[in-house]
Amino acid sequence: MPTDLTRATASALADALAAGTVSSVEVTQAHLDRIAAVDGQVHSYLHVDTEGAIGQARAVDERRRAGESLGALAGVPIAVKDVMTTTGLPTTCGSKMLEGWVPPYDATVVTKLREAGLPILGKTNMDEFAMGSSTEHSAYGPSRNPWDLERIPGGSGGGSSSVLASFQAPLATGTDTGGSIRQPAAVTATVGTKPTYGGVSRYGLVALASSLDQAGPCGRTVLDTALLHAVMGGHDPMDSTSIEAPVPPVVEAARNADVKGMRIGVVKELGGEGYQPGVRARFDESVVLLEELGAEVVEVSCPNFDYALAAYYLILPSEASSNLAKFDAMRYGLRVLPDGVDDPSAEQVMAATRDAGFGPEVKRRIILGTYALSSGYYDAYYGSAQKVRALIARDFNNAYEKVDVLVSPTAPTTAFRLGDKLEDPMAMYLNDIATIPANLAGVPGMSIPSGLADEDGLPAGIQILAPATKDERLYSVGAALEAALVDRWGGPILDRAPVLGDTAAVKGA
């Protein structure tokens, strides 16, 4: 256990809390102090609940003193992505449309966190309605990458990834529609998992694309992420897409960390032209380590992955245009009256509100999705994209007949500079080229740090993909590779990050 409680892993904190060597109030206060010290630089949080977090921590300590049986992570604080509804706390989805909105109910994931005794530190920043790969589309300003404050922390969940990389929370929740857990993890040297679609409840998540969205755990180690996955997962009758099955044995798999005898497929289509040489080099080294650990590595072709990006950017905007129609200024959220109109109609109020409340990326995707769904174009665009989606799922099925898991680089590059791709949507969208296929097929995926790229010294990530409902395979491979990489690099890769507050060490400070 490090002297600085904020540097401890969630599993180490859990052990110390269970042993009585530290209290939840102490751990939670240490993280609140850290937030006060560094979040002005990083902007990971949109809202910090100091009073509520300490109150929840105190309640856990009292239950522990009373001899109650508590969950494995009881007393370990957590940050929650601002796309999940939270009773008594604002939920804005990074949008002016929901500025100041306090939901009357908790998302199922939040309910599970509260029941498991995890004090909620606050709500993390995100691209508006989860549309983006950099957190630059947040209406409240971008989060920053602790490795270099002039670079992006990924998106849409850059708040959750940067909160971990800056040691402002030991755990965080995320959501992944096309890579929004995995890509931020890759560029910050943290760990993130997109569970099998339906493996974690979507009830209380403000929807972007309902057939793609999936909540998942974020941590600094594979074991920490597995412990959180076990809390978040499981069947929920409030979610019609929830899988009626127990949570896969993810914690056991993470503790066993064994890949001996496993067949691992390197996806031919995810790693060629457009991938940064340093990212590719760290990936190739990781594959060699997996072979040394006893896995058999083969190349696998998934030819329809080449069309995943195009299909995704028809399916997602189409579903988003439908889901965001509810923000009509009539029921909740922002309401703006049109200028110069004495007695405006409902349509005029709606138009003025959506113009003022939605940012440019949200408007772009609504327009694209509405067009794709319009009469005469549905079959040509949305219908064709769904056919491609079926072919991508078939590619996965064929691959998993030959191998146990698939691997690729998580993202084609390390973190780019803030502002570099804001004016080029296609360049921004290409950041998710390796992560999108898993969402289209509903299979689980994980990103863990693979090292630092030679060109810029910034983190790269390796992605692990498993068959649907076989999430435990992610943790077996991820934990084994993580341990090998820690040995190779002489410690966790995140330990090499500059120390925030040291202006000589941190770029952009």
Short mmCIF file of C-alpha atoms in Angstrom, two decimals, residues 57-501:
data_model
loop_
_atom_site.label_atom_id
_atom_site.label_comp_id
_atom_site.label_asym_id
_atom_site.label_seq_id
_atom_site.Cartn_x
_atom_site.Cartn_y
_atom_site.Cartn_z
CA ALA A 57 -18.00 6.47 2.85
CA ARG A 58 -18.97 7.08 6.47
CA ALA A 59 -21.99 4.78 6.09
CA VAL A 60 -19.76 1.98 4.72
CA ASP A 61 -17.34 2.39 7.62
CA GLU A 62 -20.22 2.14 10.11
CA ARG A 63 -21.55 -1.01 8.43
CA ARG A 64 -18.10 -2.57 8.53
CA ARG A 65 -17.68 -1.76 12.25
CA ALA A 66 -21.10 -3.32 12.86
CA GLY A 67 -19.84 -6.58 11.38
CA GLU A 68 -21.98 -6.56 8.23
CA SER A 69 -20.90 -8.69 5.29
CA LEU A 70 -19.78 -6.29 2.58
CA GLY A 71 -18.89 -6.60 -1.09
CA ALA A 72 -15.33 -6.83 -2.34
CA LEU A 73 -15.16 -3.15 -3.34
CA ALA A 74 -17.13 -1.68 -0.42
CA GLY A 75 -15.61 1.64 0.54
CA VAL A 76 -13.57 2.10 -2.65
CA PRO A 77 -14.64 5.39 -4.30
CA ILE A 78 -15.61 5.65 -7.95
CA ALA A 79 -16.26 8.26 -10.66
CA VAL A 80 -19.38 7.89 -12.84
CA LYS A 81 -19.63 8.95 -16.48
CA ASP A 82 -22.18 11.73 -16.86
CA VAL A 83 -24.35 9.68 -19.23
CA MET A 84 -25.73 7.61 -16.32
CA THR A 85 -28.67 8.99 -14.34
CA THR A 86 -27.97 9.72 -10.69
CA THR A 87 -30.61 10.68 -8.13
CA GLY A 88 -29.68 13.99 -6.53
CA LEU A 89 -26.74 14.67 -8.87
CA PRO A 90 -26.79 16.50 -12.22
CA THR A 91 -26.74 14.40 -15.39
CA THR A 92 -25.88 16.55 -18.39
CA CYS A 93 -24.38 14.11 -20.94
CA GLY A 94 -21.89 16.89 -21.65
CA SER A 95 -24.68 18.95 -23.29
CA LYS A 96 -26.27 22.33 -22.69
CA MET A 97 -29.55 20.59 -23.52
CA LEU A 98 -29.50 18.95 -20.07
CA GLU A 99 -27.64 21.62 -18.12
CA GLY A 100 -28.80 21.53 -14.50
CA TRP A 101 -31.04 18.48 -14.95
CA VAL A 102 -31.18 16.30 -11.82
CA PRO A 103 -32.78 12.91 -12.58
CA PRO A 104 -35.46 11.47 -10.29
CA TYR A 105 -33.96 7.95 -10.47
CA ASP A 106 -30.66 6.05 -10.61
CA ALA A 107 -29.44 4.02 -13.54
CA THR A 108 -29.28 0.33 -12.67
CA VAL A 109 -25.47 0.48 -12.77
CA VAL A 110 -25.53 3.34 -10.25
CA THR A 111 -27.96 1.41 -8.04
CA LYS A 112 -25.56 -1.54 -8.06
CA LEU A 113 -22.63 0.71 -7.16
CA ARG A 114 -24.54 2.20 -4.24
CA GLU A 115 -25.66 -1.22 -3.01
CA ALA A 116 -22.06 -2.48 -3.21
CA GLY A 117 -20.91 0.44 -1.08
CA LEU A 118 -18.80 2.41 -3.57
CA PRO A 119 -18.86 6.13 -2.69
CA ILE A 120 -19.53 8.21 -5.81
CA LEU A 121 -16.98 11.02 -6.10
CA GLY A 122 -18.74 12.77 -8.98
CA LYS A 123 -19.70 12.76 -12.65
CA THR A 124 -17.07 12.72 -15.39
CA ASN A 125 -16.82 14.81 -18.55
CA MET A 126 -17.68 13.38 -21.96
CA ASP A 127 -18.34 14.29 -25.58
CA GLU A 128 -21.88 15.61 -25.91
CA PHE A 129 -24.32 12.69 -25.82
CA ALA A 130 -21.26 10.41 -26.25
CA MET A 131 -20.62 11.62 -29.82
CA GLY A 132 -16.87 11.96 -30.28
CA SER A 133 -13.42 10.46 -29.85
CA SER A 134 -11.64 13.25 -27.96
CA THR A 135 -14.00 14.84 -25.36
CA GLU A 136 -13.58 18.06 -27.34
CA HIS A 137 -17.30 17.97 -28.16
CA SER A 138 -18.29 18.47 -24.52
CA ALA A 139 -20.32 21.65 -24.14
CA TYR A 140 -18.34 22.32 -20.95
CA GLY A 141 -14.86 22.19 -22.46
CA PRO A 142 -12.46 19.32 -23.15
CA SER A 143 -10.77 17.05 -20.67
CA ARG A 144 -7.00 16.78 -21.03
CA ASN A 145 -4.60 13.87 -21.14
CA PRO A 146 -2.42 13.72 -17.98
CA TRP A 147 0.49 12.50 -20.14
CA ASP A 148 0.42 15.80 -22.06
CA LEU A 149 -2.14 18.44 -21.20
CA GLU A 150 -2.21 19.65 -24.80
CA ARG A 151 -3.47 16.27 -26.01
CA ILE A 152 -6.82 14.48 -25.92
CA PRO A 153 -7.66 11.78 -23.35
CA GLY A 154 -9.86 9.92 -25.84
CA GLY A 155 -13.59 9.98 -26.18
CA SER A 156 -16.36 9.96 -25.61
CA GLY A 157 -15.23 8.82 -22.16
CA GLY A 158 -12.17 11.04 -21.81
CA GLY A 159 -13.34 12.21 -18.40
CA SER A 160 -13.32 8.66 -17.04
CA SER A 161 -9.95 7.77 -18.57
CA SER A 162 -8.25 10.99 -17.46
CA VAL A 163 -9.67 10.69 -13.96
CA LEU A 164 -7.88 7.34 -13.64
CA ALA A 165 -4.64 8.45 -15.30
CA SER A 166 -4.45 11.52 -13.03
CA PHE A 167 -5.20 9.42 -9.91
CA GLN A 168 -8.39 11.32 -9.09
CA ALA A 169 -10.33 8.04 -8.69
CA PRO A 170 -9.29 4.38 -8.50
CA LEU A 171 -12.26 3.24 -10.61
CA ALA A 172 -14.68 4.74 -13.13
CA THR A 173 -17.65 3.74 -15.21
CA GLY A 174 -17.82 4.21 -18.95
CA THR A 175 -20.04 3.51 -21.93
CA ASP A 176 -18.89 2.16 -25.27
CA THR A 177 -20.88 2.70 -28.48
CA GLY A 178 -18.00 2.41 -30.92
CA GLY A 179 -14.92 2.40 -28.69
CA SER A 180 -15.61 5.05 -26.06
CA ILE A 181 -14.22 2.91 -23.23
CA ARG A 182 -11.38 1.22 -25.11
CA GLN A 183 -9.91 4.09 -27.15
CA PRO A 184 -9.63 6.44 -24.11
CA ALA A 185 -7.99 3.61 -22.15
CA ALA A 186 -5.43 3.12 -24.93
CA VAL A 187 -4.30 6.76 -25.07
CA THR A 188 -4.03 7.15 -21.26
CA ALA A 189 -2.38 3.80 -20.30
CA THR A 190 -5.44 2.63 -18.38
CA VAL A 191 -7.69 -0.43 -18.73
CA GLY A 192 -11.24 -0.46 -20.10
CA THR A 193 -13.72 -3.20 -20.95
CA LYS A 194 -16.78 -3.21 -23.19
CA PRO A 195 -18.79 -6.21 -21.95
CA THR A 196 -20.93 -8.40 -24.19
CA TYR A 197 -23.96 -6.43 -25.37
CA GLY A 198 -26.63 -6.96 -22.71
CA GLY A 199 -24.12 -8.07 -20.08
CA VAL A 200 -24.46 -4.80 -18.14
CA SER A 201 -27.80 -3.03 -17.88
CA ARG A 202 -28.49 0.00 -20.06
CA TYR A 203 -31.44 1.13 -17.91
CA GLY A 204 -30.79 4.75 -16.95
CA LEU A 205 -28.15 5.34 -19.61
CA VAL A 206 -29.12 8.28 -21.80
CA ALA A 207 -29.25 6.53 -25.15
CA LEU A 208 -27.09 7.39 -28.15
CA ALA A 209 -27.55 4.29 -30.33
CA SER A 210 -29.56 1.67 -28.50
CA SER A 211 -28.30 -1.34 -30.45
CA LEU A 212 -24.66 -0.33 -29.91
CA ASP A 213 -24.44 1.31 -26.45
CA GLN A 214 -22.89 -0.74 -23.67
CA ALA A 215 -21.84 0.30 -20.15
CA GLY A 216 -18.61 -1.10 -18.80
CA PRO A 217 -15.85 -0.82 -16.18
CA CYS A 218 -12.68 1.28 -16.28
CA GLY A 219 -9.65 0.86 -14.02
CA ARG A 220 -5.88 1.05 -13.81
CA THR A 221 -5.32 -2.73 -13.73
CA VAL A 222 -7.05 -5.74 -15.23
CA LEU A 223 -7.97 -7.10 -11.77
CA ASP A 224 -9.47 -3.76 -10.69
CA THR A 225 -11.54 -3.67 -13.87
CA ALA A 226 -12.71 -7.26 -13.30
CA LEU A 227 -13.80 -6.47 -9.73
CA LEU A 228 -15.87 -3.55 -11.00
CA HIS A 229 -17.28 -5.62 -13.88
CA ALA A 230 -18.54 -8.16 -11.32
CA VAL A 231 -20.40 -5.38 -9.49
CA MET A 232 -21.89 -3.75 -12.60
CA GLY A 233 -22.93 -6.87 -14.51
CA GLY A 234 -25.89 -9.20 -14.32
CA HIS A 235 -29.47 -9.49 -15.54
CA ASP A 236 -31.79 -6.52 -15.14
CA PRO A 237 -35.53 -6.91 -15.77
CA MET A 238 -35.70 -3.15 -16.39
CA ASP A 239 -33.62 -3.60 -19.57
CA SER A 240 -35.28 -5.63 -22.32
CA THR A 241 -31.87 -6.32 -23.93
CA SER A 242 -30.29 -7.61 -20.72
CA ILE A 243 -28.91 -11.16 -20.88
CA GLU A 244 -30.56 -13.63 -18.49
CA ALA A 245 -27.31 -15.16 -17.30
CA PRO A 246 -24.91 -14.72 -14.39
CA VAL A 247 -21.88 -12.47 -14.74
CA PRO A 248 -19.04 -14.46 -16.36
CA PRO A 249 -16.23 -15.47 -13.93
CA VAL A 250 -14.17 -12.39 -14.73
CA VAL A 251 -12.49 -11.98 -11.34
CA GLU A 252 -11.38 -15.61 -11.24
CA ALA A 253 -10.01 -15.28 -14.77
CA ALA A 254 -8.09 -12.10 -13.87
CA ARG A 255 -6.55 -13.77 -10.83
CA ASN A 256 -5.58 -16.92 -12.77
CA ALA A 257 -4.03 -14.89 -15.63
CA ASP A 258 -3.33 -17.93 -17.79
CA VAL A 259 -3.11 -18.16 -21.59
CA LYS A 260 -1.36 -21.50 -21.92
CA GLY A 261 -2.91 -23.48 -24.76
CA MET A 262 -5.11 -20.63 -25.95
CA ARG A 263 -5.32 -19.83 -29.66
CA ILE A 264 -5.04 -16.09 -30.31
CA GLY A 265 -5.89 -14.55 -33.68
CA VAL A 266 -4.23 -11.40 -35.03
CA VAL A 267 -6.80 -9.60 -37.19
CA LYS A 268 -5.24 -8.98 -40.59
CA GLU A 269 -7.51 -6.04 -41.40
CA LEU A 270 -6.75 -4.13 -38.16
CA GLY A 271 -3.17 -2.99 -38.27
CA GLY A 272 -1.93 -2.04 -41.70
CA GLU A 273 -1.86 1.32 -43.45
CA GLY A 274 -2.66 4.29 -41.21
CA TYR A 275 -1.36 2.76 -38.00
CA GLN A 276 1.43 4.71 -36.28
CA PRO A 277 4.72 2.73 -36.38
CA GLY A 278 5.23 3.00 -32.60
CA VAL A 279 1.71 1.71 -31.92
CA ARG A 280 2.29 -1.21 -34.27
CA ALA A 281 5.70 -1.96 -32.72
CA ARG A 282 4.26 -2.19 -29.21
CA PHE A 283 1.46 -4.41 -30.51
CA ASP A 284 3.91 -6.77 -32.23
CA GLU A 285 5.95 -7.00 -29.03
CA SER A 286 2.81 -7.85 -27.06
CA VAL A 287 1.97 -10.65 -29.49
CA VAL A 288 5.47 -12.11 -29.01
CA LEU A 289 4.95 -11.98 -25.24
CA LEU A 290 1.68 -13.91 -25.59
CA GLU A 291 3.53 -16.60 -27.52
CA GLU A 292 6.19 -16.74 -24.80
CA LEU A 293 3.41 -17.17 -22.22
CA GLY A 294 2.25 -20.34 -24.00
CA ALA A 295 -0.41 -19.12 -26.42
CA GLU A 296 -0.56 -20.12 -30.07
CA VAL A 297 -0.81 -17.07 -32.33
CA VAL A 298 -2.26 -17.21 -35.87
CA GLU A 299 -3.35 -14.59 -38.38
CA VAL A 300 -7.10 -14.33 -39.00
CA SER A 301 -8.85 -12.50 -41.83
CA CYS A 302 -12.14 -10.69 -41.26
CA PRO A 303 -12.67 -9.09 -44.69
CA ASN A 304 -15.92 -7.29 -43.89
CA PHE A 305 -14.23 -5.29 -41.12
CA ASP A 306 -13.13 -2.96 -43.94
CA TYR A 307 -16.75 -1.77 -44.20
CA ALA A 308 -17.38 -1.43 -40.45
CA LEU A 309 -16.70 2.29 -40.23
CA ALA A 310 -19.09 3.12 -43.10
CA ALA A 311 -21.84 0.89 -41.71
CA TYR A 312 -21.41 2.28 -38.21
CA TYR A 313 -21.71 5.88 -39.35
CA LEU A 314 -25.06 5.10 -40.90
CA ILE A 315 -26.48 2.97 -38.08
CA LEU A 316 -25.35 5.20 -35.21
CA PRO A 317 -26.65 8.54 -36.62
CA SER A 318 -29.93 6.87 -37.58
CA GLU A 319 -30.52 5.59 -34.06
CA ALA A 320 -29.24 8.84 -32.55
CA SER A 321 -31.66 10.97 -34.59
CA SER A 322 -34.50 8.86 -33.21
CA ASN A 323 -33.26 8.77 -29.60
CA LEU A 324 -32.56 12.50 -29.42
CA ALA A 325 -36.01 13.43 -30.75
CA LYS A 326 -37.23 13.38 -27.13
CA PHE A 327 -35.31 16.57 -26.39
CA ASP A 328 -38.15 18.77 -27.63
CA ALA A 329 -38.26 21.51 -24.92
CA MET A 330 -41.67 20.27 -23.81
CA ARG A 331 -40.94 17.82 -20.99
CA TYR A 332 -37.54 18.45 -19.39
CA GLY A 333 -34.18 20.01 -20.11
CA LEU A 334 -33.49 23.27 -21.89
CA ARG A 335 -36.26 25.50 -23.28
CA VAL A 336 -35.44 28.48 -25.48
CA LEU A 337 -38.03 30.90 -26.88
CA PRO A 338 -37.37 32.16 -30.42
CA ASP A 339 -36.38 35.81 -30.72
CA GLY A 340 -38.96 38.24 -32.04
CA VAL A 341 -41.92 35.85 -31.80
CA ASP A 342 -44.70 36.93 -29.42
CA ASP A 343 -46.71 33.72 -29.41
CA PRO A 344 -44.40 30.95 -30.65
CA SER A 345 -45.72 27.58 -31.70
CA ALA A 346 -44.42 24.34 -30.21
CA GLU A 347 -42.43 23.74 -33.40
CA GLN A 348 -40.78 27.16 -33.16
CA VAL A 349 -39.82 26.61 -29.50
CA MET A 350 -38.48 23.17 -30.35
CA ALA A 351 -36.39 24.51 -33.24
CA ALA A 352 -34.94 27.35 -31.14
CA THR A 353 -34.16 25.00 -28.25
CA ARG A 354 -32.46 22.34 -30.36
CA ASP A 355 -30.45 25.01 -32.17
CA ALA A 356 -29.18 26.45 -28.87
CA GLY A 357 -28.90 23.19 -26.93
CA PHE A 358 -27.13 20.86 -29.35
CA GLY A 359 -23.54 21.30 -30.41
CA PRO A 360 -22.27 21.00 -34.00
CA GLU A 361 -21.31 17.31 -33.85
CA VAL A 362 -24.72 16.30 -32.47
CA LYS A 363 -26.45 18.36 -35.17
CA ARG A 364 -24.26 16.76 -37.84
CA ARG A 365 -25.20 13.26 -36.79
CA ILE A 366 -28.91 14.04 -36.37
CA ILE A 367 -29.03 15.43 -39.91
CA LEU A 368 -27.13 12.45 -41.31
CA GLY A 369 -29.32 9.95 -39.45
CA THR A 370 -32.59 11.63 -40.38
CA TYR A 371 -31.55 11.61 -44.03
CA ALA A 372 -30.56 7.92 -43.89
CA LEU A 373 -33.97 7.04 -42.45
CA SER A 374 -36.01 9.22 -44.80
CA SER A 375 -38.48 7.88 -47.30
CA GLY A 376 -36.77 6.51 -50.38
CA TYR A 377 -33.35 6.24 -48.74
CA TYR A 378 -33.94 3.79 -45.87
CA ASP A 379 -33.11 0.63 -47.83
CA ALA A 380 -30.21 2.20 -49.67
CA TYR A 381 -28.48 3.44 -46.51
CA TYR A 382 -29.72 2.13 -43.15
CA GLY A 383 -30.92 -1.19 -44.59
CA SER A 384 -27.65 -1.77 -46.44
CA ALA A 385 -25.64 -0.91 -43.33
CA GLN A 386 -27.54 -3.52 -41.33
CA LYS A 387 -26.68 -6.13 -43.98
CA VAL A 388 -23.00 -5.23 -43.62
CA ARG A 389 -23.42 -5.54 -39.86
CA ALA A 390 -24.63 -9.12 -40.32
CA LEU A 391 -21.56 -9.88 -42.46
CA ILE A 392 -19.26 -8.48 -39.75
CA ALA A 393 -20.95 -10.70 -37.15
CA ARG A 394 -20.42 -13.64 -39.51
CA ASP A 395 -16.70 -12.77 -39.75
CA PHE A 396 -16.47 -12.88 -35.96
CA ASN A 397 -18.27 -16.23 -35.80
CA ASN A 398 -15.96 -17.72 -38.43
CA ALA A 399 -12.90 -16.40 -36.61
CA TYR A 400 -13.99 -17.81 -33.26
CA GLU A 401 -14.28 -21.26 -34.79
CA LYS A 402 -10.49 -21.09 -35.20
CA VAL A 403 -9.32 -19.06 -32.20
CA ASP A 404 -10.29 -18.28 -28.61
CA VAL A 405 -9.73 -14.51 -28.79
CA LEU A 406 -8.73 -11.89 -31.35
CA VAL A 407 -6.19 -9.10 -30.84
CA SER A 408 -5.35 -5.83 -32.59
CA PRO A 409 -4.06 -2.37 -31.73
CA THR A 410 -6.83 -0.52 -29.89
CA ALA A 411 -6.38 2.76 -31.73
CA PRO A 412 -4.29 3.56 -34.81
CA THR A 413 -2.35 6.38 -33.13
CA THR A 414 -1.39 7.74 -29.76
CA ALA A 415 -3.23 10.78 -28.37
CA PHE A 416 -3.40 13.63 -30.87
CA ARG A 417 -3.24 17.31 -29.99
CA LEU A 418 -6.36 19.19 -28.95
CA GLY A 419 -7.85 20.89 -31.98
CA ASP A 420 -5.96 18.82 -34.57
CA LYS A 421 -9.03 16.98 -35.89
CA LEU A 422 -11.97 19.15 -34.88
CA GLU A 423 -12.40 20.49 -38.41
CA ASP A 424 -12.04 17.09 -40.06
CA PRO A 425 -14.83 14.73 -38.90
CA MET A 426 -13.58 11.81 -40.99
CA ALA A 427 -10.12 11.99 -39.40
CA MET A 428 -11.80 12.00 -35.99
CA TYR A 429 -14.03 9.05 -36.87
CA LEU A 430 -11.04 6.96 -37.99
CA ASN A 431 -9.81 6.79 -34.38
CA ASP A 432 -12.44 4.11 -33.78
CA ILE A 433 -11.66 1.99 -36.82
CA ALA A 434 -10.39 -0.95 -34.73
CA THR A 435 -13.00 -0.78 -31.98
CA ILE A 436 -16.22 -0.36 -33.99
CA PRO A 437 -16.56 -4.00 -35.22
CA ALA A 438 -17.09 -5.29 -31.67
CA ASN A 439 -20.05 -2.95 -31.13
CA LEU A 440 -21.65 -3.90 -34.44
CA ALA A 441 -21.45 -7.59 -33.48
CA GLY A 442 -22.13 -7.19 -29.74
CA VAL A 443 -18.98 -9.06 -28.69
CA PRO A 444 -16.88 -8.05 -25.65
CA GLY A 445 -13.60 -6.16 -25.93
CA MET A 446 -10.87 -4.86 -23.66
CA SER A 447 -7.94 -2.47 -24.00
CA ILE A 448 -4.82 -2.67 -21.86
CA PRO A 449 -1.62 -0.61 -22.16
CA SER A 450 0.95 -2.13 -24.53
CA GLY A 451 3.72 0.39 -23.87
CA LEU A 452 4.92 3.77 -25.07
CA ALA A 453 5.34 4.66 -28.75
CA ASP A 454 8.90 5.47 -29.81
CA GLU A 455 7.92 8.60 -31.75
CA ASP A 456 6.35 10.57 -28.92
CA GLY A 457 6.67 8.57 -25.68
CA LEU A 458 2.88 8.38 -25.37
CA PRO A 459 0.79 5.33 -24.44
CA ALA A 460 -0.47 2.76 -26.92
CA GLY A 461 -3.01 0.01 -26.29
CA ILE A 462 -3.69 -3.56 -27.35
CA GLN A 463 -7.29 -4.68 -27.86
CA ILE A 464 -8.55 -8.15 -26.94
CA LEU A 465 -11.87 -9.40 -28.37
CA ALA A 466 -13.76 -12.51 -27.24
CA PRO A 467 -16.94 -14.33 -28.33
CA ALA A 468 -20.25 -13.10 -26.93
CA THR A 469 -20.77 -14.04 -23.24
CA LYS A 470 -17.14 -15.21 -22.96
CA ASP A 471 -15.97 -12.02 -21.27
CA GLU A 472 -13.75 -13.99 -18.89
CA ARG A 473 -11.35 -14.71 -21.76
CA LEU A 474 -10.58 -11.00 -21.97
CA TYR A 475 -9.45 -11.03 -18.38
CA SER A 476 -7.40 -14.23 -18.68
CA VAL A 477 -5.44 -12.83 -21.62
CA GLY A 478 -5.38 -9.26 -20.33
CA ALA A 479 -4.05 -10.15 -16.88
CA ALA A 480 -1.39 -12.51 -18.22
CA LEU A 481 -0.17 -9.96 -20.77
CA GLU A 482 -0.34 -7.14 -18.24
CA ALA A 483 1.98 -9.03 -15.88
CA ALA A 484 4.43 -9.75 -18.70
CA LEU A 485 4.42 -6.11 -19.78
CA VAL A 486 4.99 -4.92 -16.21
CA ASP A 487 8.07 -7.14 -16.12
CA ARG A 488 9.22 -5.87 -19.51
CA TRP A 489 8.80 -2.20 -18.64
CA GLY A 490 9.98 -2.49 -15.05
CA GLY A 491 6.64 -1.54 -13.56
CA PRO A 492 3.16 -0.35 -14.61
CA ILE A 493 3.31 1.84 -17.69
CA LEU A 494 1.17 4.47 -15.99
CA ASP A 495 3.93 4.94 -13.39
CA ARG A 496 5.95 6.60 -16.17
CA ALA A 497 3.37 9.38 -16.62
CA PRO A 498 4.51 12.89 -15.62
CA VAL A 499 3.45 14.00 -12.16
CA LEU A 500 0.72 16.62 -12.40
CA GLY A 501 1.74 19.81 -10.67
#
